[in-house]
CSV table of C-alpha atoms in Angstrom, one decimal:
chain,number,residue,atom,x,y,z
B,1,MET,CA,-10.0,-113.3,44.6
B,2,SER,CA,-12.7,-111.2,46.0
B,3,ASN,CA,-11.6,-111.9,49.5
B,4,GLU,CA,-8.1,-110.8,48.7
B,5,ASN,CA,-9.3,-107.6,47.2
B,6,ASP,CA,-11.4,-107.0,50.3
B,7,ASP,CA,-8.5,-107.6,52.5
B,8,ALA,CA,-6.4,-105.3,50.4
B,9,THR,CA,-9.0,-102.7,50.6
B,10,GLN,CA,-9.3,-103.0,54.3
B,11,LEU,CA,-5.5,-102.8,54.8
B,12,GLY,CA,-5.4,-99.8,52.5
B,13,SER,CA,-8.1,-98.0,54.5
B,14,ILE,CA,-6.3,-98.8,57.7
B,15,GLY,CA,-3.1,-97.5,56.3
B,16,ARG,CA,-4.7,-94.3,55.1
B,17,HIS,CA,-6.3,-93.8,58.6
B,18,MET,CA,-2.9,-94.3,60.4
B,19,SER,CA,-1.5,-91.4,58.4
B,20,LYS,CA,-3.2,-88.7,60.4
B,21,PRO,CA,-2.3,-85.6,58.3
B,22,GLN,CA,-4.6,-86.8,55.4
B,23,GLN,CA,-7.9,-86.7,57.5
B,24,PRO,CA,-8.3,-82.9,57.9
B,25,GLY,CA,-7.8,-82.2,54.2
B,26,ASN,CA,-10.1,-84.8,52.8
B,27,PRO,CA,-13.7,-84.6,54.0
B,28,GLN,CA,-14.6,-87.8,52.2
B,29,ALA,CA,-12.1,-89.7,54.3
B,30,ARG,CA,-14.6,-90.1,57.1
B,31,PRO,CA,-16.9,-92.8,55.9
B,32,ALA,CA,-17.9,-95.7,58.2
B,33,PHE,CA,-14.6,-97.3,57.3
B,34,GLN,CA,-12.9,-94.9,59.7
B,35,ALA,CA,-14.8,-96.0,62.8
B,36,PRO,CA,-13.3,-99.5,63.4
B,37,SER,CA,-9.8,-98.1,63.4
B,38,LEU,CA,-10.4,-95.6,66.2
B,39,PRO,CA,-9.5,-97.9,69.1
B,40,THR,CA,-6.0,-98.3,67.7
B,41,HIS,CA,-4.4,-95.1,68.5
B,42,PRO,CA,-1.2,-93.9,66.9
B,43,GLN,CA,0.7,-94.5,70.1
B,44,GLU,CA,0.6,-98.2,69.4
B,45,GLN,CA,2.4,-97.8,66.0
B,46,ASP,CA,5.8,-97.4,67.6
B,47,GLY,CA,5.5,-100.7,69.3
B,48,ASP,CA,4.0,-103.0,66.7
B,49,GLU,CA,2.3,-101.6,63.6
B,50,GLU,CA,1.9,-104.9,61.9
B,51,GLY,CA,0.5,-106.5,65.1
B,52,THR,CA,-2.1,-103.7,65.3
B,53,VAL,CA,-3.0,-104.0,61.7
B,54,LEU,CA,-3.4,-107.7,61.9
B,55,SER,CA,-5.5,-107.6,65.1
B,56,THR,CA,-7.8,-105.1,63.4
B,57,HIS,CA,-7.8,-107.2,60.3
B,58,ASN,CA,-8.7,-110.4,62.2
B,59,ALA,CA,-11.5,-108.6,64.1
B,60,THR,CA,-13.3,-107.3,61.0
B,61,PRO,CA,-14.7,-110.5,59.7
B,62,SER,CA,-16.8,-110.9,62.9
B,63,ARG,CA,-18.7,-107.7,62.1
B,64,PRO,CA,-20.1,-108.0,58.5
B,65,THR,CA,-22.3,-104.8,59.0
B,66,ARG,CA,-20.2,-101.9,60.1
B,67,PRO,CA,-22.4,-99.0,60.9
B,68,THR,CA,-20.9,-96.1,62.7
B,69,VAL,CA,-22.9,-96.3,66.0
B,70,PRO,CA,-22.5,-100.0,66.7
B,71,MET,CA,-18.8,-99.8,66.1
B,72,ALA,CA,-18.5,-97.2,68.8
B,73,GLN,CA,-19.2,-99.9,71.4
B,74,PRO,CA,-15.7,-101.3,71.5
B,75,MET,CA,-14.5,-97.7,72.3
B,76,GLN,CA,-16.6,-97.9,75.5
B,77,ALA,CA,-15.8,-101.5,76.4
B,78,GLN,CA,-12.0,-101.3,75.9
B,79,PRO,CA,-11.3,-98.4,78.2
B,80,THR,CA,-13.5,-99.8,81.0
B,81,GLN,CA,-11.3,-102.8,81.3
B,82,SER,CA,-8.3,-100.7,82.3
B,83,THR,CA,-10.1,-98.0,84.3
B,84,PRO,CA,-10.1,-98.3,88.2
B,85,THR,CA,-13.9,-98.4,88.3
B,86,GLN,CA,-13.9,-102.1,88.3
B,87,GLN,CA,-11.2,-102.5,90.8
B,88,PRO,CA,-13.6,-102.8,93.8
B,89,LEU,CA,-14.9,-106.1,92.4
B,90,PRO,CA,-11.8,-108.1,93.4
B,91,GLN,CA,-12.1,-106.6,96.9
B,92,SER,CA,-15.6,-108.2,97.2
B,93,GLN,CA,-14.2,-111.6,96.6
B,94,SER,CA,-13.7,-112.0,100.3
B,95,ALA,CA,-17.4,-111.7,100.8
B,96,PRO,CA,-19.6,-114.7,101.3
B,97,VAL,CA,-20.6,-116.8,98.3
B,98,MET,CA,-24.1,-115.5,98.1
B,99,ALA,CA,-23.0,-111.9,97.9
B,100,THR,CA,-20.3,-112.7,95.4
B,101,ARG,CA,-22.8,-114.4,93.1
B,102,GLN,CA,-25.0,-111.4,93.0
B,103,PHE,CA,-22.5,-108.9,91.7
B,104,PRO,CA,-22.6,-110.1,88.1
B,105,GLN,CA,-26.4,-109.8,88.1
B,106,THR,CA,-26.3,-106.1,89.2
B,107,THR,CA,-23.6,-104.8,86.8
B,108,ALA,CA,-26.1,-103.3,84.4
B,109,PRO,CA,-25.4,-99.6,83.8
B,110,SER,CA,-28.9,-98.7,84.9
B,111,VAL,CA,-28.5,-100.1,88.4
B,112,LYS,CA,-24.8,-99.2,89.0
B,113,PRO,CA,-25.6,-96.5,91.7
B,114,ALA,CA,-27.4,-99.2,93.8
B,115,GLN,CA,-24.5,-101.6,93.8
B,116,PRO,CA,-22.4,-100.0,96.6
B,117,ALA,CA,-25.4,-100.0,99.0
B,118,MET,CA,-26.2,-103.6,98.4
B,119,ALA,CA,-22.5,-104.6,98.7
B,120,SER,CA,-22.0,-102.7,101.9
B,121,SER,CA,-25.1,-104.2,103.5
B,122,MET,CA,-24.1,-107.7,102.6
B,123,MET,CA,-20.4,-107.3,103.7
B,124,SER,CA,-20.2,-105.8,107.1
B,125,ALA,CA,-19.0,-107.9,110.0
B,126,PRO,CA,-15.3,-108.9,110.0
B,127,GLN,CA,-15.0,-112.5,109.0
B,128,ALA,CA,-12.6,-113.3,111.9
B,129,ASP,CA,-15.2,-112.2,114.4
B,130,ILE,CA,-18.0,-114.2,112.7
B,131,THR,CA,-15.8,-117.3,112.6
B,132,GLU,CA,-15.1,-116.9,116.3
B,133,PHE,CA,-18.8,-116.6,117.0
B,134,HIS,CA,-19.5,-119.6,114.9
B,135,GLU,CA,-17.0,-121.7,116.8
B,136,LEU,CA,-18.1,-120.7,120.3
B,137,PHE,CA,-21.8,-121.2,119.4
B,138,ALA,CA,-21.1,-124.7,118.0
B,139,GLN,CA,-19.1,-125.5,121.1
B,140,LEU,CA,-22.0,-124.5,123.3
B,141,VAL,CA,-24.6,-126.4,121.3
B,142,GLY,CA,-22.4,-129.5,121.2
B,143,ASN,CA,-21.9,-129.5,124.9
B,144,VAL,CA,-25.7,-129.2,125.7
B,145,SER,CA,-26.4,-131.9,123.0
B,146,GLN,CA,-24.6,-134.4,125.2
B,147,VAL,CA,-27.5,-134.1,127.7
B,148,VAL,CA,-30.5,-133.5,125.5
B,149,VAL,CA,-29.7,-135.8,122.6
B,150,GLY,CA,-31.1,-135.3,119.1
B,151,LYS,CA,-32.7,-131.9,119.8
B,152,GLU,CA,-30.4,-129.5,118.1
B,153,GLN,CA,-33.1,-127.0,117.1
B,154,PRO,CA,-34.5,-126.1,120.6
B,155,ILE,CA,-30.9,-126.1,121.9
B,156,ARG,CA,-29.9,-123.6,119.2
B,157,GLN,CA,-33.0,-121.5,120.1
B,158,CYS,CA,-32.1,-121.4,123.8
B,159,ALA,CA,-28.5,-120.5,123.0
B,160,THR,CA,-29.8,-117.7,120.7
B,161,ALA,CA,-32.0,-116.3,123.4
B,162,MET,CA,-29.1,-116.3,125.9
B,163,ILE,CA,-26.8,-114.4,123.5
B,164,VAL,CA,-29.5,-111.9,122.7
B,165,GLY,CA,-30.2,-111.3,126.3
B,166,GLY,CA,-33.8,-112.6,126.2
B,167,HIS,CA,-35.8,-115.3,128.0
B,168,ILE,CA,-37.0,-118.8,127.1
B,169,LEU,CA,-40.4,-120.5,127.7
B,170,LEU,CA,-40.2,-124.3,127.4
B,171,GLU,CA,-43.7,-125.7,127.1
B,172,ASP,CA,-44.0,-129.5,126.7
B,173,ASN,CA,-45.3,-132.6,128.3
B,174,PRO,CA,-43.7,-133.9,131.5
B,175,GLY,CA,-40.6,-136.0,131.1
B,176,THR,CA,-39.4,-134.5,127.9
B,177,GLY,CA,-36.2,-133.0,129.4
B,178,LYS,CA,-37.2,-129.3,129.9
B,179,THR,CA,-35.4,-129.0,133.2
B,180,GLN,CA,-32.4,-131.0,131.9
B,181,LEU,CA,-32.1,-128.6,129.0
B,182,ALA,CA,-32.2,-125.6,131.3
B,183,ARG,CA,-29.7,-127.1,133.8
B,184,SER,CA,-27.3,-128.3,131.1
B,185,LEU,CA,-27.3,-124.9,129.4
B,186,ALA,CA,-26.5,-123.3,132.8
B,187,ASN,CA,-23.7,-125.8,133.5
B,188,SER,CA,-22.2,-125.1,130.1
B,189,ILE,CA,-21.5,-121.5,131.1
B,190,ASP,CA,-19.4,-120.5,134.0
B,191,MET,CA,-22.0,-118.2,135.6
B,192,SER,CA,-24.3,-118.2,138.6
B,193,PHE,CA,-27.4,-120.4,138.4
B,194,LYS,CA,-30.4,-120.7,140.7
B,195,ARG,CA,-33.6,-122.6,140.5
B,196,ILE,CA,-37.1,-121.5,141.8
B,197,GLN,CA,-39.8,-124.1,142.1
B,198,PHE,CA,-43.1,-122.1,141.6
B,199,THR,CA,-45.9,-123.3,143.8
B,200,PRO,CA,-49.3,-121.7,144.7
B,201,ASP,CA,-48.0,-120.5,148.1
B,202,LEU,CA,-44.9,-118.8,146.6
B,203,LEU,CA,-44.7,-115.1,147.5
B,204,PRO,CA,-43.1,-112.3,145.5
B,205,SER,CA,-40.5,-111.7,148.3
B,206,ASP,CA,-39.4,-115.4,147.8
B,207,VAL,CA,-38.4,-114.4,144.3
B,208,VAL,CA,-37.0,-110.9,144.3
B,209,GLY,CA,-35.8,-110.7,148.0
B,210,VAL,CA,-36.9,-108.9,151.1
B,211,THR,CA,-35.8,-106.0,153.3
B,212,TYR,CA,-35.4,-106.9,157.0
B,213,TYR,CA,-34.2,-105.2,160.1
B,214,ASP,CA,-30.9,-106.2,161.4
B,215,GLN,CA,-31.0,-105.8,165.2
B,216,LYS,CA,-27.3,-106.3,165.5
B,217,ASN,CA,-26.4,-103.4,163.3
B,218,GLY,CA,-29.6,-101.5,164.0
B,219,GLU,CA,-30.4,-100.8,160.3
B,220,PHE,CA,-32.5,-102.2,157.5
B,221,GLU,CA,-30.7,-104.5,155.0
B,222,TYR,CA,-31.8,-106.0,151.7
B,223,ARG,CA,-31.5,-109.7,151.2
B,224,GLU,CA,-31.4,-110.7,147.6
B,225,GLY,CA,-33.7,-113.4,146.3
B,226,PRO,CA,-32.9,-116.2,143.9
B,227,ILE,CA,-33.7,-114.0,140.9
B,228,PHE,CA,-30.2,-112.5,141.3
B,229,ALA,CA,-28.3,-115.0,139.2
B,230,SER,CA,-27.2,-115.0,135.6
B,231,ILE,CA,-29.4,-118.0,134.7
B,232,VAL,CA,-32.6,-118.5,136.6
B,233,LEU,CA,-34.8,-121.6,136.2
B,234,ALA,CA,-38.5,-120.9,136.9
B,235,ASP,CA,-39.8,-124.4,137.1
B,236,GLU,CA,-43.6,-124.8,136.6
B,237,ILE,CA,-44.0,-121.1,136.3
B,238,ASN,CA,-47.8,-121.3,135.7
B,239,ARG,CA,-48.4,-122.9,139.1
B,240,ALA,CA,-47.6,-119.6,141.0
B,241,SER,CA,-50.3,-117.0,141.7
B,242,PRO,CA,-50.6,-114.0,139.4
B,243,LYS,CA,-49.2,-111.8,142.2
B,244,THR,CA,-46.0,-113.9,142.2
B,245,GLN,CA,-45.8,-114.0,138.5
B,246,SER,CA,-46.0,-110.2,138.3
B,247,ALA,CA,-42.8,-110.0,140.3
B,248,LEU,CA,-41.0,-111.2,137.2
B,249,LEU,CA,-42.4,-108.5,134.9
B,250,GLU,CA,-39.9,-105.8,135.9
B,251,VAL,CA,-36.8,-108.0,136.0
B,252,MET,CA,-37.5,-109.7,132.7
B,253,GLU,CA,-37.9,-106.4,130.9
B,254,GLU,CA,-35.6,-103.9,132.6
B,255,GLN,CA,-33.0,-106.2,134.1
B,256,LYS,CA,-33.5,-104.8,137.6
B,257,VAL,CA,-35.5,-105.3,140.7
B,258,THR,CA,-37.2,-102.6,142.8
B,259,VAL,CA,-37.8,-103.4,146.5
B,260,ASP,CA,-39.0,-100.7,149.0
B,261,GLY,CA,-38.2,-97.9,146.6
B,262,GLU,CA,-34.6,-99.1,145.9
B,263,THR,CA,-33.5,-100.5,142.6
B,264,HIS,CA,-31.1,-103.3,142.4
B,265,ALA,CA,-29.5,-104.5,139.1
B,266,VAL,CA,-29.2,-108.2,138.3
B,267,PRO,CA,-25.9,-109.7,137.1
B,268,GLN,CA,-25.1,-109.7,133.4
B,269,PRO,CA,-25.7,-111.7,131.3
B,270,PHE,CA,-29.1,-112.4,132.7
B,271,MET,CA,-31.6,-115.0,131.5
B,272,VAL,CA,-34.8,-116.6,132.7
B,273,ILE,CA,-35.7,-120.1,131.6
B,274,ALA,CA,-39.3,-121.0,132.5
B,275,THR,CA,-41.0,-124.3,132.1
B,276,GLN,CA,-44.7,-125.2,132.0
B,277,ASN,CA,-46.9,-128.2,131.0
B,278,PRO,CA,-49.7,-127.8,128.5
B,279,ILE,CA,-51.6,-130.4,130.4
B,280,GLU,CA,-52.5,-130.7,134.1
B,281,GLN,CA,-54.1,-127.3,134.2
B,282,LEU,CA,-55.9,-128.0,137.4
B,283,GLY,CA,-54.5,-125.6,140.1
B,284,THR,CA,-52.5,-123.5,137.6
B,285,TYR,CA,-52.7,-119.9,136.5
B,286,LYS,CA,-52.4,-119.0,132.9
B,287,LEU,CA,-49.7,-116.5,132.1
B,288,PRO,CA,-51.0,-113.1,131.1
B,289,GLU,CA,-50.3,-111.7,127.7
B,290,ALA,CA,-48.0,-109.1,129.2
B,291,GLN,CA,-45.8,-111.7,130.6
B,292,MET,CA,-45.9,-113.9,127.6
B,293,ASP,CA,-44.6,-111.0,125.6
B,294,ARG,CA,-41.6,-110.8,127.9
B,295,PHE,CA,-40.3,-114.2,126.6
B,296,LEU,CA,-38.1,-113.9,123.6
B,297,ILE,CA,-38.7,-117.4,122.4
B,298,LYS,CA,-41.3,-120.1,123.2
B,299,THR,CA,-40.4,-123.5,122.0
B,300,THR,CA,-40.9,-127.2,122.7
B,301,ILE,CA,-38.6,-130.2,122.9
B,302,GLY,CA,-40.7,-133.1,121.9
B,303,TYR,CA,-40.1,-136.8,122.3
B,304,PRO,CA,-36.8,-138.3,121.1
B,305,SER,CA,-36.6,-140.5,118.0
B,306,HIS,CA,-36.4,-144.3,118.2
B,307,ASP,CA,-32.6,-144.5,117.8
B,308,VAL,CA,-32.0,-141.8,120.4
B,309,SER,CA,-34.3,-143.5,122.8
B,310,VAL,CA,-32.4,-146.8,122.5
B,311,ASN,CA,-29.1,-145.0,123.1
B,312,ILE,CA,-30.5,-143.3,126.2
B,313,LEU,CA,-31.7,-146.6,127.6
B,314,LYS,CA,-28.2,-148.0,127.1
B,315,GLN,CA,-27.0,-145.3,129.5
B,316,VAL,CA,-29.6,-146.0,132.1
B,317,ASN,CA,-27.1,-145.8,134.9
B,318,VAL,CA,-26.7,-142.1,134.4
B,319,ILE,CA,-29.2,-140.5,136.8
B,320,ASP,CA,-28.5,-136.8,136.3
B,321,ARG,CA,-27.3,-136.2,132.8
B,322,ALA,CA,-27.0,-132.4,133.3
B,323,SER,CA,-24.4,-132.9,135.9
B,324,THR,CA,-22.1,-134.7,133.5
B,325,VAL,CA,-21.2,-131.6,131.4
B,326,HIS,CA,-18.8,-128.9,132.4
B,327,ALA,CA,-18.5,-125.2,131.5
B,328,VAL,CA,-17.2,-124.4,128.0
B,329,LEU,CA,-17.9,-120.7,128.0
B,330,THR,CA,-17.7,-117.8,130.5
B,331,GLY,CA,-20.0,-114.8,131.0
B,332,ASN,CA,-17.5,-112.6,129.2
B,333,ASP,CA,-17.7,-115.0,126.2
B,334,VAL,CA,-21.4,-114.5,126.0
B,335,LEU,CA,-21.1,-110.8,126.2
B,336,ARG,CA,-18.4,-110.9,123.5
B,337,MET,CA,-20.7,-113.0,121.2
B,338,ARG,CA,-23.5,-110.5,121.8
B,339,ALA,CA,-21.3,-107.7,120.7
B,340,ILE,CA,-20.3,-109.6,117.6
B,341,SER,CA,-23.9,-110.3,116.7
B,342,GLU,CA,-24.6,-106.6,116.8
B,343,THR,CA,-22.2,-106.1,113.9
B,344,VAL,CA,-24.2,-108.5,111.6
B,345,ARG,CA,-25.8,-106.3,108.9
B,346,LEU,CA,-29.4,-106.3,107.9
B,347,ASP,CA,-30.4,-105.4,104.4
B,348,ASP,CA,-33.3,-103.0,104.0
B,349,ALA,CA,-35.2,-105.7,102.2
B,350,ILE,CA,-34.8,-108.0,105.3
B,351,ILE,CA,-36.1,-105.2,107.6
B,352,GLU,CA,-39.0,-104.6,105.3
B,353,TYR,CA,-39.8,-108.3,105.3
B,354,ILE,CA,-39.9,-108.5,109.1
B,355,VAL,CA,-42.2,-105.5,109.3
B,356,ARG,CA,-44.5,-107.0,106.8
B,357,LEU,CA,-44.7,-110.3,108.7
B,358,VAL,CA,-45.5,-108.5,112.0
B,359,GLU,CA,-48.1,-106.3,110.2
B,360,ALA,CA,-49.7,-109.3,108.7
B,361,THR,CA,-50.5,-110.6,112.2
B,362,ARG,CA,-52.3,-107.4,112.9
B,363,HIS,CA,-54.6,-107.5,109.8
B,364,ASN,CA,-55.5,-111.1,109.8
B,365,GLU,CA,-59.2,-111.8,110.3
B,366,ARG,CA,-58.6,-114.9,112.4
B,367,ILE,CA,-56.1,-113.1,114.7
B,368,GLN,CA,-57.6,-111.0,117.4
B,369,VAL,CA,-54.4,-109.4,118.8
B,370,GLY,CA,-51.3,-109.3,116.6
B,371,SER,CA,-47.6,-109.2,117.5
B,372,SER,CA,-46.3,-106.1,119.3
B,373,MET,CA,-43.3,-104.1,118.3
B,374,ARG,CA,-41.3,-106.0,120.8
B,375,GLY,CA,-41.9,-109.1,118.7
B,376,ALA,CA,-40.4,-107.3,115.6
B,377,LEU,CA,-37.3,-106.3,117.6
B,378,ALA,CA,-37.0,-109.8,119.0
B,379,LEU,CA,-37.2,-111.4,115.6
B,380,THR,CA,-34.6,-108.9,114.2
B,381,ARG,CA,-32.1,-109.6,117.0
B,382,CYS,CA,-32.5,-113.3,116.9
B,383,ALA,CA,-32.0,-113.3,113.1
B,384,ARG,CA,-28.6,-111.7,113.5
B,385,VAL,CA,-27.5,-114.3,116.1
B,386,TRP,CA,-28.9,-117.1,113.9
B,387,ALA,CA,-26.9,-115.7,110.9
B,388,ALA,CA,-23.7,-115.4,112.9
B,389,SER,CA,-24.1,-119.0,114.2
B,390,SER,CA,-24.2,-120.1,110.5
B,391,ASN,CA,-20.9,-118.4,109.9
B,392,ARG,CA,-22.4,-115.5,108.0
B,393,GLY,CA,-22.0,-111.7,108.5
B,394,TYR,CA,-25.4,-110.9,107.1
B,395,VAL,CA,-29.0,-112.0,107.5
B,396,VAL,CA,-30.9,-113.9,104.8
B,397,PRO,CA,-34.7,-114.5,104.6
B,398,ASP,CA,-34.2,-118.1,105.7
B,399,ASP,CA,-32.9,-116.9,109.1
B,400,VAL,CA,-36.2,-115.0,109.6
B,401,LYS,CA,-38.3,-117.9,108.5
B,402,GLN,CA,-36.7,-120.4,110.8
B,403,LEU,CA,-37.3,-118.2,113.8
B,404,ALA,CA,-40.6,-116.6,113.1
B,405,VAL,CA,-42.8,-119.3,114.7
B,406,ALA,CA,-40.7,-119.5,117.9
B,407,VAL,CA,-40.6,-115.7,118.2
B,408,LEU,CA,-44.1,-114.6,117.1
B,409,ALA,CA,-46.5,-117.5,117.8
B,410,HIS,CA,-46.9,-116.8,121.5
B,411,ARG,CA,-47.4,-113.1,121.0
B,412,ILE,CA,-50.6,-113.4,119.0
B,413,THR,CA,-54.2,-114.2,120.2
B,414,LEU,CA,-56.6,-116.0,117.9
B,415,THR,CA,-60.3,-115.2,117.6
B,416,ALA,CA,-62.8,-117.5,119.2
B,417,GLU,CA,-63.9,-118.8,115.8
B,418,ALA,CA,-60.3,-119.7,114.8
B,419,THR,CA,-59.8,-121.4,118.2
B,420,PHE,CA,-63.0,-123.4,117.8
B,421,ALA,CA,-62.0,-124.4,114.3
B,422,GLY,CA,-58.8,-126.0,115.7
B,423,SER,CA,-56.3,-123.4,114.5
B,424,THR,CA,-53.2,-122.8,116.6
B,425,PRO,CA,-50.9,-119.7,116.7
B,426,GLU,CA,-48.1,-121.8,115.2
B,427,GLN,CA,-50.3,-122.7,112.2
B,428,MET,CA,-51.2,-119.0,111.7
B,429,ILE,CA,-47.6,-117.9,111.6
B,430,GLU,CA,-46.8,-120.6,109.1
B,431,GLN,CA,-49.6,-119.5,106.9
B,432,ILE,CA,-48.4,-115.9,107.1
B,433,LEU,CA,-44.9,-117.0,106.1
B,434,ASN,CA,-46.4,-118.6,103.0
B,435,GLU,CA,-48.5,-115.6,102.1
B,436,VAL,CA,-45.9,-112.8,102.6
B,437,PRO,CA,-43.4,-112.9,99.8
B,438,SER,CA,-39.8,-113.2,100.9
B,439,PRO,CA,-37.2,-110.9,99.4
B,440,THR,CA,-34.3,-111.9,97.2
B,441,VAL,CA,-31.2,-110.3,98.8
B,442,GLY,CA,-28.7,-109.0,96.3
B,443,ALA,CA,-31.0,-108.9,93.3
B,444,ALA,CA,-31.6,-105.6,91.5
B,445,ALA,CA,-34.8,-103.9,92.4
């Protein structure tokens, strides 16, 4: 009986509220009972008065305490469902999964102004372009993997350096396939390729070219050297003298060669793939730090696994594996992929993370010389290509972590104490990656 009286009381209060003319004349008609009926405006009475009353009646048992302030919350929640302020959310559904999952976490009213900036940084490159990049990159890596079997990581690193426009230093033991990797990458792209075998008697003119006097025409002419190719293989680069090595400094950094006061541009895209052995240092010249900094990535190949070794021996009749692949991309495709990678967006947290990694190499007590600013730029550019190769239009912290060792390790110099203790530059970069906290892209600050 009490429930029926309460329901009658509620229905009676609602009925008195729906008759608007009684409110101004009766000041006592504004108790807390008036607040829950505010969302039901009189404009709904023409359509279905009973439906409105029943919906309000059914909603009241879920709110036993009905103070005035809490009951004002439905007034704010109900209009926001129909206002256009939440219409951008369906537009972001085309974004990658990571960005979409972060939107519900950042919908608090206190961080609403920061949402557009985060969404715009995570959704940038057109998905069609990124898909095209991903397909071309996978096609290139798959073609080279037919020659260097089971070594996808160094192949991806070499392809990344080519798209960025940088250079690769392959340092590994003899017979691990360094030259085969360089030649198969060159054969996979329809561009010019030349090889230079570095020896102690090699001269700078043998690399960049020479100016000679043509007696038939009676004038000086410039004869280009083997450096004028899109892909140049500098085999055993540490066996040449420092004078010959210095001939590569200008062309590797500025993409041009100056001979007798005249500057000549090299073809584009341009890439130098250098190889050297960590052993057999007798009669070799260590690369100076200035030239080491010119290389975008330094990587190793390593020995193949047991199963891969067995498969290679089954194809023992194949003498030159690099000659078995054909071109799958052109030079214009590489330049197109480079342009697409430049549209990959970097969140401010990712940029801050890269700067902190580079600065950590400069303030470590076991590192004598830290990474240069060229290293930070190289890591940023490689991260964008790495993200696009994973079919993403934005960079995540894992992209930076997977490339940090290959990009930064050869740019630092350890102290004598750290070297005597057995530490390596690769181990120091790994330690810095563990010490510097990585950001969480998409989370509210």
